[in-house]
Coordinates of C-alpha atoms and ligand atoms in Angstrom, one line a residue:
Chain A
X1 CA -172.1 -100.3 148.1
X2 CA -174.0 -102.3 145.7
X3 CA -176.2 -99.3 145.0
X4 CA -174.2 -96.8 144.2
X5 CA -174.8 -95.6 141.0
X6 CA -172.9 -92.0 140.6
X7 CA -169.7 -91.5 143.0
X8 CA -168.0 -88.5 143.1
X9 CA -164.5 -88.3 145.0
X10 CA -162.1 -85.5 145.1
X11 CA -163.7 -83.6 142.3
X12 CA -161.3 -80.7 141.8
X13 CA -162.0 -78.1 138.7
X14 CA -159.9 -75.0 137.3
X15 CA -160.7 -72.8 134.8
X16 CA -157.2 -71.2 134.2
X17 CA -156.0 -70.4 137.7
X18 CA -159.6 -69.9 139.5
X19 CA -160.7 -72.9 141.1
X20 CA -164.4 -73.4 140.6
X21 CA -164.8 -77.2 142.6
X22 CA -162.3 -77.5 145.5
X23 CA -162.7 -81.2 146.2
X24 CA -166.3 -82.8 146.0
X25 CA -167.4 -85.8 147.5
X26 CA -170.6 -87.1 146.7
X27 CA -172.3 -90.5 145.7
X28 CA -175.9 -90.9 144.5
X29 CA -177.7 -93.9 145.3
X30 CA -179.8 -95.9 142.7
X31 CA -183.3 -94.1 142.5
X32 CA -181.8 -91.2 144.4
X33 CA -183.0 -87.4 143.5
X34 CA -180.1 -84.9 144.7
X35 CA -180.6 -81.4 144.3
X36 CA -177.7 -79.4 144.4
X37 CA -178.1 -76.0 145.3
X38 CA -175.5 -72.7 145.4
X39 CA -175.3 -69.1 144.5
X40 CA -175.0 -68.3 141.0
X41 CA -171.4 -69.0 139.8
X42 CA -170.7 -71.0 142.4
X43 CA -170.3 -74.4 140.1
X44 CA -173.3 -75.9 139.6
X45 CA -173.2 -76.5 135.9
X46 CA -169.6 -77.4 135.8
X47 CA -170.2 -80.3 138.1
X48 CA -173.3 -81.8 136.1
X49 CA -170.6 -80.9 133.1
X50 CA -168.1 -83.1 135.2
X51 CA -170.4 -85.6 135.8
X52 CA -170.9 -86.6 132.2
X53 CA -167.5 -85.1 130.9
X54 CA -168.4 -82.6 128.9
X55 CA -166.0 -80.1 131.1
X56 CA -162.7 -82.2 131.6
X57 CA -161.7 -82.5 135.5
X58 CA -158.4 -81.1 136.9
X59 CA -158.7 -83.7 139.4
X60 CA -160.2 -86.7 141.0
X61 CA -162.7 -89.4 139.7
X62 CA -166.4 -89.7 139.0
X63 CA -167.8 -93.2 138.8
X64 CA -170.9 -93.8 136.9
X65 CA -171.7 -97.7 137.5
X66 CA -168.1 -98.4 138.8
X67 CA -166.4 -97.2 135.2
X68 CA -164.2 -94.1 135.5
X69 CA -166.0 -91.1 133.3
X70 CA -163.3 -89.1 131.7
X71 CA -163.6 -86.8 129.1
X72 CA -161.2 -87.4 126.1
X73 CA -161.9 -91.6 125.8
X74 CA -163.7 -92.7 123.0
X75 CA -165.3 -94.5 126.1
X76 CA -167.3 -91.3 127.2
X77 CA -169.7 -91.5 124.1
X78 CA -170.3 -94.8 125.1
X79 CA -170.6 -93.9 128.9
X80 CA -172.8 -91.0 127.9
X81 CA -175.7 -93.3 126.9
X82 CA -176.2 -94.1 130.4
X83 CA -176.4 -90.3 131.6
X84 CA -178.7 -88.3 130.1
X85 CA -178.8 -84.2 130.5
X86 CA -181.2 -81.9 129.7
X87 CA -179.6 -77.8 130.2
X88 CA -181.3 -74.3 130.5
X89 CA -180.9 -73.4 126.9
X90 CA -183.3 -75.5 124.4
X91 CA -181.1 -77.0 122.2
X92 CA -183.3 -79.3 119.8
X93 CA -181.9 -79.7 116.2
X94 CA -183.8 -76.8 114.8
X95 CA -183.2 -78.5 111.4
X96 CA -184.7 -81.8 112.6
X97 CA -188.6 -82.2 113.5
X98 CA -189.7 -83.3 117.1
X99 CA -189.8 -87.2 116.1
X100 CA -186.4 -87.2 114.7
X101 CA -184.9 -85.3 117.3
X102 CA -185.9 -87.8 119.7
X103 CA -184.9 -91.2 117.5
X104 CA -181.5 -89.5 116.1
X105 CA -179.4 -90.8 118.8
X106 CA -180.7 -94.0 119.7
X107 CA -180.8 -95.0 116.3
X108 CA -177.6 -93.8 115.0
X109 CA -175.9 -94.1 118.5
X110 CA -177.4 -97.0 120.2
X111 CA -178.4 -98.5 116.6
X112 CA -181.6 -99.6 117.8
X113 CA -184.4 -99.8 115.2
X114 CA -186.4 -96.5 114.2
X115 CA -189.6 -98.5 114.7
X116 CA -188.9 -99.8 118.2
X117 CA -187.6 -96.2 118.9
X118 CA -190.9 -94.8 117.5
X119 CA -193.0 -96.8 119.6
X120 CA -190.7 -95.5 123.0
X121 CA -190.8 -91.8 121.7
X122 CA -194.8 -92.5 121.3
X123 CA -195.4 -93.3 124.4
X124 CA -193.3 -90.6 126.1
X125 CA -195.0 -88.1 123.4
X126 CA -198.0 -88.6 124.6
X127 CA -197.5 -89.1 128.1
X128 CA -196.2 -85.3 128.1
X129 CA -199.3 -84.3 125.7
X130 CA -197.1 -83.6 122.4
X131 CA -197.7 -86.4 120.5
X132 CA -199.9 -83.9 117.8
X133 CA -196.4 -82.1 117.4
X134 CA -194.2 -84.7 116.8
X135 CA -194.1 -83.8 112.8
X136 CA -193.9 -80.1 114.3
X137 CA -189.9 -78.5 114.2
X138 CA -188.4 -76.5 117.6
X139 CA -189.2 -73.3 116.1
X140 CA -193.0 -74.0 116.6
X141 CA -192.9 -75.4 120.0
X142 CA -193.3 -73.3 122.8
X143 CA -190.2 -72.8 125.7
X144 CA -191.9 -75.4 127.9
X145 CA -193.0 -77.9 125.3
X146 CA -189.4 -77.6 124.0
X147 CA -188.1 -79.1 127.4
X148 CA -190.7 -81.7 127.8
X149 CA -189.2 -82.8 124.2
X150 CA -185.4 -82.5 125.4
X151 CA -186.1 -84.6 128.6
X152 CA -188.0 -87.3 126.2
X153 CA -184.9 -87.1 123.7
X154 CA -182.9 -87.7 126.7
X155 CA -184.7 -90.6 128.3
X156 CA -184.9 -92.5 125.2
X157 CA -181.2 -93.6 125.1
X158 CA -182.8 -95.4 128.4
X159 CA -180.0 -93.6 130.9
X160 CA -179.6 -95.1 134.1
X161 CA -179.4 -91.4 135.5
X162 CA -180.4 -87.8 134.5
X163 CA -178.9 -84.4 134.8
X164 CA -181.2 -81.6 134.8
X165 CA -179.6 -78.1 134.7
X166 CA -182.4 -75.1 135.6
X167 CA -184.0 -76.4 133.1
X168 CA -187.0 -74.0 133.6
X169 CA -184.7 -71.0 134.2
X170 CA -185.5 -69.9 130.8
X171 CA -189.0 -70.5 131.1
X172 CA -192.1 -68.0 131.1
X173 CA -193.5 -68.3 135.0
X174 CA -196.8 -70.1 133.2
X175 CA -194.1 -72.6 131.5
X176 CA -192.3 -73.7 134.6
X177 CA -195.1 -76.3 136.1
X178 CA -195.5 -78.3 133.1
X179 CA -191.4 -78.6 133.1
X180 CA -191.6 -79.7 136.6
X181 CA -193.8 -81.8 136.4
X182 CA -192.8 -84.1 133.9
X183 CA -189.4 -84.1 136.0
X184 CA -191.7 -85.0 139.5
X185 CA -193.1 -87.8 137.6
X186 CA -189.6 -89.2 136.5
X187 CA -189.0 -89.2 140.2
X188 CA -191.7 -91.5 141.5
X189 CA -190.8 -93.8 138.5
X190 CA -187.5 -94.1 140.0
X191 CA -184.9 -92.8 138.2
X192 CA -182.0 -91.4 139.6
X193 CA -181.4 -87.8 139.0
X194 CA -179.4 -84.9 140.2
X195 CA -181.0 -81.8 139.4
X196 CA -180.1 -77.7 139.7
X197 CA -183.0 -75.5 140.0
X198 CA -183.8 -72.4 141.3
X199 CA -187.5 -73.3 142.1
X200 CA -187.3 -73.6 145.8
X201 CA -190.7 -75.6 146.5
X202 CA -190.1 -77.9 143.6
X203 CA -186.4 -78.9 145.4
X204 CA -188.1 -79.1 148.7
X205 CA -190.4 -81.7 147.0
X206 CA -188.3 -83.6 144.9
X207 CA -185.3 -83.9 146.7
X208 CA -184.2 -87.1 148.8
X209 CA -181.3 -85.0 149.7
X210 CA -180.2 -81.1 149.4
X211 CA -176.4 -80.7 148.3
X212 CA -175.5 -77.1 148.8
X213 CA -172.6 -75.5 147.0
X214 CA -170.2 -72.8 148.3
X215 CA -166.7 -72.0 147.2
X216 CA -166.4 -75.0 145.2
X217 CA -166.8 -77.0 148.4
X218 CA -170.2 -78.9 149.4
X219 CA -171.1 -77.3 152.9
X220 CA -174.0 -78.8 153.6
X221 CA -175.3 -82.0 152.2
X222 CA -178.9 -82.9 154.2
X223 CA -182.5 -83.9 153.7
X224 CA -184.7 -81.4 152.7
X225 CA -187.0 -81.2 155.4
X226 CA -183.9 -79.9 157.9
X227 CA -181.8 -77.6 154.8
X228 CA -185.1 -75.5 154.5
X229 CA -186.2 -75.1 158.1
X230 CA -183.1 -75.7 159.8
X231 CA -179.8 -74.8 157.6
X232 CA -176.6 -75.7 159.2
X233 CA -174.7 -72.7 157.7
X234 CA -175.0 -69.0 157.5
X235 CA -174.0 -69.1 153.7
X236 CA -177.3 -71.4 153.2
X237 CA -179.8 -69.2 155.4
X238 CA -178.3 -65.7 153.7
X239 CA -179.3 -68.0 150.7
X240 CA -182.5 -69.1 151.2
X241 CA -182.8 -65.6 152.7
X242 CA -182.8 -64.0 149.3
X243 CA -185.8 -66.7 147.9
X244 CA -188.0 -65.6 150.9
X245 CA -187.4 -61.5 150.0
X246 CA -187.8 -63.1 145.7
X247 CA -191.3 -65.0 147.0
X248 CA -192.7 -62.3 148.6
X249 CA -191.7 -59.8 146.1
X250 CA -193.6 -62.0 144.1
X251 CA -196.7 -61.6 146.2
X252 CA -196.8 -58.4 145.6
X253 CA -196.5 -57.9 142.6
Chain B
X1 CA -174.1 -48.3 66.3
X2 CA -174.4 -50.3 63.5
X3 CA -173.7 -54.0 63.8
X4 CA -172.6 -56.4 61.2
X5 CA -174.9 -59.9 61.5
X6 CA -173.1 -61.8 59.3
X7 CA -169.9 -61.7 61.2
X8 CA -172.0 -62.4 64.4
X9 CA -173.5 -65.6 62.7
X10 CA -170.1 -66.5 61.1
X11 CA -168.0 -66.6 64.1
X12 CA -171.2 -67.8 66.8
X13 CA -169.3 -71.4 66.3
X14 CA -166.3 -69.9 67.9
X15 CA -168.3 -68.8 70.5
X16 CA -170.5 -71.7 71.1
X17 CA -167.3 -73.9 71.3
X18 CA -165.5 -71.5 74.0
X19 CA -168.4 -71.4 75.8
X20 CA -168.2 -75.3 76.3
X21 CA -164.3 -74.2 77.5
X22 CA -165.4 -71.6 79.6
X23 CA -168.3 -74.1 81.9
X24 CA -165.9 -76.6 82.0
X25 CA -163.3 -75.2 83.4
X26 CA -165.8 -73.2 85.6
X27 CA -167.3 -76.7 86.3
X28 CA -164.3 -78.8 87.2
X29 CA -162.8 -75.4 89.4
X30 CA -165.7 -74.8 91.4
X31 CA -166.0 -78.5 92.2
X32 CA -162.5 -78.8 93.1
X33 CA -162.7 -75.5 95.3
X34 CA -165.6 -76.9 97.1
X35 CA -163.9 -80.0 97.8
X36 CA -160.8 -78.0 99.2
X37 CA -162.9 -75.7 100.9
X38 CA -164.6 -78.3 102.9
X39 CA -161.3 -79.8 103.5
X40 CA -159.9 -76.4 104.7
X41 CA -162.9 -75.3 106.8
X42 CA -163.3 -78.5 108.4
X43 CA -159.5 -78.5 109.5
X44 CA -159.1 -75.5 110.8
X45 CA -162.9 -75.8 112.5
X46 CA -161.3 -78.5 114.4
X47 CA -158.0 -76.6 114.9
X48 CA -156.2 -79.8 113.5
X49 CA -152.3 -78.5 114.8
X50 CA -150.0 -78.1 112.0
X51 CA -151.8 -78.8 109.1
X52 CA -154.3 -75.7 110.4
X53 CA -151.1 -73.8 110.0
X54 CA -150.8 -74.8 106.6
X55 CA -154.0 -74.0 105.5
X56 CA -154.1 -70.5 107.3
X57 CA -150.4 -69.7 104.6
X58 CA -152.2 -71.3 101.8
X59 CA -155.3 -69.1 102.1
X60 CA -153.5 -66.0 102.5
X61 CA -151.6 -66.5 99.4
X62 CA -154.6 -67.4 97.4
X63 CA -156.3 -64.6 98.7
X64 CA -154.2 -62.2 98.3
X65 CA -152.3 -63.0 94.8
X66 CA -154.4 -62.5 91.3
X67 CA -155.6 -65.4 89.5
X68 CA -153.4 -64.5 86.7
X69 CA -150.2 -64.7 88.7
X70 CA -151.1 -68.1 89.8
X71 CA -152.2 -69.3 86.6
X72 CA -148.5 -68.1 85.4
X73 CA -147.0 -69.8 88.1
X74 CA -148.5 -73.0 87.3
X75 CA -148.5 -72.9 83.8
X76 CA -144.8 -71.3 83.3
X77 CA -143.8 -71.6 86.4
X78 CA -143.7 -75.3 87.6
X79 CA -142.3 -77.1 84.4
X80 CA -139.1 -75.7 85.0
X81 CA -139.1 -77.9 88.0
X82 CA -140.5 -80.7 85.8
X83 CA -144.2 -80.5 86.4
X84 CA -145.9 -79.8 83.2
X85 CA -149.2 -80.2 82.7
X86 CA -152.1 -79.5 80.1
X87 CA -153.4 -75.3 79.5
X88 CA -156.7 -77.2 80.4
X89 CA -155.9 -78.8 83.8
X90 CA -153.9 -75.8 84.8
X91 CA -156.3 -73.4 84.5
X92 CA -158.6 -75.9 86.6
X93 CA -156.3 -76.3 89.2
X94 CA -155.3 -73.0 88.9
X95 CA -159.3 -71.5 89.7
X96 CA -159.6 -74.7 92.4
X97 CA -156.3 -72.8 94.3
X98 CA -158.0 -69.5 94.2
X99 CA -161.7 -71.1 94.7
X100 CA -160.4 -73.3 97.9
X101 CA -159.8 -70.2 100.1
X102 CA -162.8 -68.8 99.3
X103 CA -165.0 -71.5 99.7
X104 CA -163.5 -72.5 102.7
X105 CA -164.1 -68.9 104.2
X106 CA -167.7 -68.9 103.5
X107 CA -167.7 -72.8 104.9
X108 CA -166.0 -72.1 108.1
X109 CA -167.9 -69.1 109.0
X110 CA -170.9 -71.3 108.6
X111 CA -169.6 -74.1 110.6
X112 CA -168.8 -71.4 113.4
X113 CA -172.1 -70.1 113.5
X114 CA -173.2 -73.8 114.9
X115 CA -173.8 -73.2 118.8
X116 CA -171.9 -75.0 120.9
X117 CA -175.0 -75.3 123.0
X118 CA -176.2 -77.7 120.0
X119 CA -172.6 -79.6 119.7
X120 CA -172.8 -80.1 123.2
X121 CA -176.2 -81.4 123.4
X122 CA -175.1 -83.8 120.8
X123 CA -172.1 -85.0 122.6
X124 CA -174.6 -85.7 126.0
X125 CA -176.8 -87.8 123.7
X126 CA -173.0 -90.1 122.8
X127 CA -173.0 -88.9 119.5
X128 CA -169.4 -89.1 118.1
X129 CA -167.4 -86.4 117.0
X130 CA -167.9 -87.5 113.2
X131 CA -172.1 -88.6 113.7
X132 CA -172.5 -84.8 115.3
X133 CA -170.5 -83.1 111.8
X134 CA -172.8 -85.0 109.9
X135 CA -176.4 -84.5 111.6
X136 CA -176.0 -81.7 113.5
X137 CA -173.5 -78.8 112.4
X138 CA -173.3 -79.5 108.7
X139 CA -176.8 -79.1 108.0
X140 CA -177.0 -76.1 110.1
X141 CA -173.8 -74.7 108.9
X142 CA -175.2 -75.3 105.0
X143 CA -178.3 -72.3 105.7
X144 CA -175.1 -69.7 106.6
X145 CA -172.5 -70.5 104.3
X146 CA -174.7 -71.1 101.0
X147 CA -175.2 -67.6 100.2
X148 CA -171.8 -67.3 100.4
X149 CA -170.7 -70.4 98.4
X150 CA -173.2 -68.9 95.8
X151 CA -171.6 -65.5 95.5
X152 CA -168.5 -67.5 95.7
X153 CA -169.3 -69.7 92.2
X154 CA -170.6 -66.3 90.5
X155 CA -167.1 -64.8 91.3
X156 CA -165.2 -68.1 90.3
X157 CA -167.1 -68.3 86.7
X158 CA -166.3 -64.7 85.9
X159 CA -162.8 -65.2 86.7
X160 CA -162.7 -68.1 84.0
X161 CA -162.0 -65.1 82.0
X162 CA -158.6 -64.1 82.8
X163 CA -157.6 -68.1 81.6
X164 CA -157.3 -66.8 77.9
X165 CA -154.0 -65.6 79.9
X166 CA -152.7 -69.1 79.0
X167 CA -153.4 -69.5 75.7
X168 CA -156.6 -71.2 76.2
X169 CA -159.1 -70.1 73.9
X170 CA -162.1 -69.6 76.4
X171 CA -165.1 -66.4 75.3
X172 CA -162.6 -63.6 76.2
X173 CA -159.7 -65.4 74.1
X174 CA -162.2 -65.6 71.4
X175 CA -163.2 -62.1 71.8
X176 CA -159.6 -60.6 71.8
X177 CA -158.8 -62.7 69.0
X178 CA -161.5 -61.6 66.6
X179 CA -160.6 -57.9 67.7
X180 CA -157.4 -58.4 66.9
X181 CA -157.9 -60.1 63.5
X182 CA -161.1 -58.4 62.2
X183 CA -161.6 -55.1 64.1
X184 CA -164.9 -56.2 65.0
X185 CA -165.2 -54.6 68.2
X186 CA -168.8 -54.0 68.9
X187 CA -170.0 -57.1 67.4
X188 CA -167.5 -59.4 69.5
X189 CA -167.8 -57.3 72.7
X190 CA -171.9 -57.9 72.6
X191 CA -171.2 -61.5 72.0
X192 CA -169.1 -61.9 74.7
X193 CA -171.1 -60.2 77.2
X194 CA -174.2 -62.2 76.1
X195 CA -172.7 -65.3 76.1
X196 CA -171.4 -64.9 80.4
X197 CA -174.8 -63.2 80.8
X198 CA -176.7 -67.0 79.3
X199 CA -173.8 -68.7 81.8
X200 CA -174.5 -66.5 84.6
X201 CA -178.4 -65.3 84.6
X202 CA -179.4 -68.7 85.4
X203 CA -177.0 -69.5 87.8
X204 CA -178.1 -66.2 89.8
X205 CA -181.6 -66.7 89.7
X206 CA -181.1 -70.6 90.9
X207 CA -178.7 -69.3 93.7
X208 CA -181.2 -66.1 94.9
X209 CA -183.8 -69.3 95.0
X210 CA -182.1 -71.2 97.3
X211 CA -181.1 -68.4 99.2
X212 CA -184.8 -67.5 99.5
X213 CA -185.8 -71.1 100.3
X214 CA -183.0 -70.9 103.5
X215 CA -184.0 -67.7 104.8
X216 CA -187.8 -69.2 104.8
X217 CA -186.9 -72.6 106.3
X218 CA -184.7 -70.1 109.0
X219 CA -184.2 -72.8 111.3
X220 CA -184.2 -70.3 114.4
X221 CA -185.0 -71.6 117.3
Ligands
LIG301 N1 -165.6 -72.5 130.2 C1 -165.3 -71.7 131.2 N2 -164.2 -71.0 131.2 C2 -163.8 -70.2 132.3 N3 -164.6 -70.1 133.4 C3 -165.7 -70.8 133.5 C4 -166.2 -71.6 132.4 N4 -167.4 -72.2 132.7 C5 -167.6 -71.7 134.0 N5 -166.7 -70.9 134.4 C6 -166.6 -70.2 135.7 O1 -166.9 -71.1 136.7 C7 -167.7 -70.6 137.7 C8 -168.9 -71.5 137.9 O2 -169.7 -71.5 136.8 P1 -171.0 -72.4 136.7 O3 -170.7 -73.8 137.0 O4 -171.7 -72.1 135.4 O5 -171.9 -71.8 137.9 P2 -173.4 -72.0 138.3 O6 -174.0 -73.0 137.3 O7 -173.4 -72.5 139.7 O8 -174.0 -70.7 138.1 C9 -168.0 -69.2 137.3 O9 -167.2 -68.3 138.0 C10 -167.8 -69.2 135.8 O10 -167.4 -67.9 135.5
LIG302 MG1 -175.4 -72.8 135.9

């Protein structure tokens, strides 16, 4: 049990009276990739939300490291270090340049110093090719570049895990690899991450294991390999169903 | 329309010295309106209970009542309760009370146009409630609400005008004295309008600036 970074029990969410996560159950091991598929609407976002309580839970607990994250503590902020997420919408500071995006937190939040910061942010910066913007603001950065320098913002607070939510969903098609494969590399450095996506190929080759969403329940929860050749449920095969119809539509086009 | 010099250079002192009047009671009213304002917006931004509550009846009332009727109610009003206090400070507080509401309109609707994409990034980074104000909505929330809290000084200096209501002998107190006294009318009307026009010019074009240097900085993502 030693490894268990992220657990997950009994996981209920309501929004008013709808019930968007009936009971989830799910623990992530240390250097774990999950990717957690599901129909659009079916919860997705609100449990990465969950996970770093941002969306307060009706019910259950999620452990990060073994301490309880809830959402109204002043605890969370400090809990929060450790779990970094990147979403679909670019949300830089548009006020703040690329540098100072990056170093805002860690030095105000984690009060480490701006130099040490700057030499982290460096090395990141260039590892993702934007080290020439890093005096350049959002506004001037492309969609893709803008996530490569939300996932660097993220992973210098030096989280333990990261939440990525379609991050490329937003993206121009030509966007999407460099997005990907920033996240692919994060992977083989170990870090432990769950991630929603809708890019099918990029799951099947990330993933340690496939979590797939339905009705606010996990139905099936398997390795890649078997959820995309051999899906337990109808509700997953109608589902990858509709990616084979999108690839070869695709194709055509 | 012939003007009589003389009288305008005779009685210029009286103008100069209400015109001190009239930009420091502008001065000190606009400064305490900003203050309340950012007091006012931030509460009911946050939906503080209660005192939101407050706020919402205080700003109706300001909005909605004339500057005059407040400055009576303040001035003539409150010492028969026992507060008395100075022509001066009254007419300060008095354009502060109307100021507040408006200030704190133009604030909130700035703070409100802050995504909560942005707030929310800023929590997942363990930024505190009072670290994401600061860095993240304020400054963003300044580029929307300045062009308002400029229209809203503007408005507040020409109100000044109606403090000659209380006896306090600001440009239009000067002006309808030397009417009264002299019948001068030309010749004090002119001087009245170019002495707000020196106050006010300036403070346009230095507001139409900034507003010019926001819209070019347009954060937009
Ligand atoms: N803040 C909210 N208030 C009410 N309903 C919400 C809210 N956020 C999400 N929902 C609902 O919860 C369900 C799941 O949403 P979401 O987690 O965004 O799904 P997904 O990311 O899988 O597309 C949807 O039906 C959505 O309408
Ligand atoms: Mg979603």
């Amino acid at each position: 049990m030693e490894n268990i970074q992220l657990q997950v029990s009994g996981l209920i969410k309501r929004f008013g009276t709808e019930t968007v996560l009936n009971g989830i159950d799910l623990s992530v091991r240390k250097g774990e990739v999950v990717v957690v598929l599901g129909p659009s609407g079916c919860g997705k976002s609100t449990l990465l939300r969950c996970m770093n309580g941002l969306e307060p839970k009706s019910a259950g607990t999620i452990l990060l490291d073994g301490e309880e994250v809830t959402s109204d503590s002043k605890k969370i902020a400090q809990l929060r270090q450790k779990i970094g997420m990147v979403f679909q919408s670019y949300d830089l500071f548009p006020h703040k340049n690329i540098m100072d995006n990056i170093t805002l937190a860690p030095v105000k939040v984690q009060k480490r110093s701006k130099k040490e910061v700057e030499q982290d942010a460096e090395r990141l910066l260039k590892r993702v090719g934007l080290w020439e913007k890093r005096k350049a603001y959002p506004r001037e950065l492309s969609g893709g570049q803008k996530q490569r320098v939300a996932i660097i913002r993220a992973l210098c607070m030096n989280p333990e895990v990261m939440l990525f939510d379609e991050v490329t969903a937003a993206l121009d098609p030509e966007m999407v690899r460099e997005v990907l494969d920033v996240i692919l590399e994060l992977a083989e450095s170990g870090m432990t991450m769950v991630i929603v996506t809708h890019e099918m190929q990029f799951a099947r080759a990330i993933a340690d294991r496939i979590i797939f969403l339905d009705n606010g329940k996990i139905v099936e929860n398997s390795p890649p390999e078997l959820f995309f050749t051999n899906p337990q449920t109808q509700r997953a095969k109608d589902f990858l169903q509709t990616f084979a119809y999108e690839k070869r539509r695709t194709a055509i086009n | 329309m012939n003007l009589n010099f003389d009288f305008m250079q005779k009685y210029l002192p009286w103008y100069l010295e209400a015109a001190v009047l009239t930009v420091k009671i502008a001065f000190f009213g606009i400064l305490l309106s900003l203050l309340v304002g950012v007091v006012c917006s931030v509460v009911q931004y946050y939906r503080i209970p209660v005192i939101r509550r407050i706020i919402s009846v205080y700003i109706e009332i300001s909005r909605n009542t004339p500057l005059l009727v407040q400055l009576f109610f303040l001035y003539f009003g409150l010492p028969k309760i026992g507060i008395v206090w100075s022509a001066e400070v009254c007419a300060i507080v008095g354009l502060a009370f109307l100021g507040g509401s408006y200030m704190s309109e133009s604030i909130r609707s700035g703070l409100e146009s802050v995504e909560k994409s942005q707030i929310e990034s800023a929590a997942s980074l363990g930024m505190s409630k009072l670290l994401t104000m600061k860095e993240v909505i304020f400054p963003q929330a300044l580029a929307v609400s300045v062009p308002g809290v400029c229209a809203n000084v503007i408005f507040l200096i020409t109100e000044t005008s109606v403090v000659s209501g209380i006896a306090l002998a600001d440009l239009m107190y000067v002006t309808k004295d030397l009417i009264g006294l002299y019948y001068v009318t030309d010749e004090a009307l002119i001087m009245l309008v170019v002495f707000y026009l020196i106050i006010l010019l300036p403070i346009s074009i230095i507001a139409s600036f900034i507003e010019r240097r926001l819209r070019y900085a347009g954060f937009g993502n």
